[in-house]
Amino acid sequence: MNPVRSGHVYLGCSGWAYPSWKPDFYPAKLSSKKLLEYYATRLNSVEVNYTFRSLPSETTVQTWLAAVDKDFRFSFKLRNGLRTCFD
């Protein structure tokens, strides 16, 4: 099913761990451990740039999933080494 046709549009940014977004986007006193949880209350998708250099551990991914709603979407950048396979 096409998400746009079904009325499900996902909007997000390239990453969420930007303390410089305080206080314009994040509350000024929000801890860095709560950035993704708060981000997910405002947007429903995020691009994970982290994966361009290395893959996250299963524990890291589970932590991310626990911080967001079940309808939240992550998109992952293709690892740098894998890109050469498709060039």
CSV table of C-alpha atoms in Angstrom, one decimal:
chain,number,residue,atom,x,y,z
A,1,MET,CA,0.0,0.0,0.0
A,2,ASN,CA,1.3,3.4,-0.9
A,3,PRO,CA,1.6,5.4,2.3
A,4,VAL,CA,0.8,8.7,0.6
A,5,ARG,CA,-2.3,7.3,-1.1
A,6,SER,CA,-3.5,5.8,2.1
A,7,GLY,CA,-3.2,9.1,3.9
A,8,HIS,CA,-0.1,8.2,5.9
A,9,VAL,CA,2.5,10.8,5.3
A,10,TYR,CA,5.8,10.6,7.3
A,11,LEU,CA,7.6,13.8,8.1
A,12,GLY,CA,11.0,14.0,9.8
A,13,CYS,CA,14.5,15.3,9.9
A,14,SER,CA,17.9,13.9,9.3
A,15,GLY,CA,18.7,12.9,12.9
A,16,TRP,CA,17.4,14.0,16.3
A,17,ALA,CA,20.3,14.3,18.6
A,18,TYR,CA,21.0,18.0,18.2
A,19,PRO,CA,21.3,19.9,21.5
A,20,SER,CA,21.5,23.1,19.4
A,21,TRP,CA,17.8,22.7,18.7
A,22,LYS,CA,17.2,23.8,22.3
A,23,PRO,CA,15.1,25.8,23.1
A,24,ASP,CA,13.5,26.3,19.7
A,25,PHE,CA,12.5,22.7,19.2
A,26,TYR,CA,13.4,20.8,22.3
A,27,PRO,CA,12.6,22.1,25.8
A,28,ALA,CA,15.7,23.8,27.3
A,29,LYS,CA,16.1,21.4,30.2
A,30,LEU,CA,15.4,18.2,28.3
A,31,SER,CA,18.1,15.5,28.9
A,32,SER,CA,19.9,14.1,25.9
A,33,LYS,CA,18.5,10.7,26.7
A,34,LYS,CA,15.0,12.0,26.1
A,35,LEU,CA,15.6,13.8,22.8
A,36,LEU,CA,14.3,11.0,20.6
A,37,GLU,CA,11.2,10.4,22.8
A,38,TYR,CA,10.3,14.1,22.6
A,39,TYR,CA,11.1,14.3,18.9
A,40,ALA,CA,8.7,11.5,18.2
A,41,THR,CA,5.9,13.5,19.8
A,42,ARG,CA,6.4,16.2,17.2
A,43,LEU,CA,7.3,14.2,14.0
A,44,ASN,CA,6.6,10.7,12.9
A,45,SER,CA,9.8,9.8,11.1
A,46,VAL,CA,13.6,10.3,11.3
A,47,GLU,CA,16.6,9.5,9.1
A,48,VAL,CA,19.4,7.7,11.0
A,49,ASN,CA,22.7,9.1,9.8
A,50,TYR,CA,24.6,7.0,12.3
A,51,THR,CA,24.3,3.9,10.0
A,52,PHE,CA,26.3,5.5,7.3
A,53,ARG,CA,29.5,4.8,9.2
A,54,SER,CA,28.6,1.7,11.3
A,55,LEU,CA,25.6,-0.4,12.2
A,56,PRO,CA,23.9,0.2,15.6
A,57,SER,CA,23.8,-2.6,18.1
A,58,GLU,CA,20.6,-4.5,18.7
A,59,THR,CA,20.5,-2.9,22.2
A,60,THR,CA,20.7,0.6,20.6
A,61,VAL,CA,17.9,-0.2,18.1
A,62,GLN,CA,15.7,-1.6,20.9
A,63,THR,CA,16.3,1.6,23.0
A,64,TRP,CA,15.2,3.7,20.0
A,65,LEU,CA,12.1,1.6,19.4
A,66,ALA,CA,11.2,1.8,23.1
A,67,ALA,CA,11.3,5.6,22.9
A,68,VAL,CA,8.8,6.0,20.0
A,69,ASP,CA,5.2,5.0,19.1
A,70,LYS,CA,4.6,1.9,17.1
A,71,ASP,CA,3.7,4.0,14.0
A,72,PHE,CA,6.9,5.9,14.1
A,73,ARG,CA,9.3,5.2,11.1
A,74,PHE,CA,13.0,5.1,11.0
A,75,SER,CA,14.9,5.3,7.7
A,76,PHE,CA,18.5,4.2,7.7
A,77,LYS,CA,21.4,5.5,5.5
A,78,LEU,CA,23.1,2.7,3.6
A,79,ARG,CA,26.6,1.9,5.0
A,80,ASN,CA,29.5,3.6,3.3
A,81,GLY,CA,31.1,0.3,2.4
A,82,LEU,CA,27.9,-1.1,0.9
A,83,ARG,CA,27.5,1.8,-1.5
A,84,THR,CA,30.4,0.7,-3.6
A,85,CYS,CA,28.6,-2.6,-4.4
A,86,PHE,CA,25.9,-0.6,-6.3
A,87,ASP,CA,28.1,1.9,-8.1
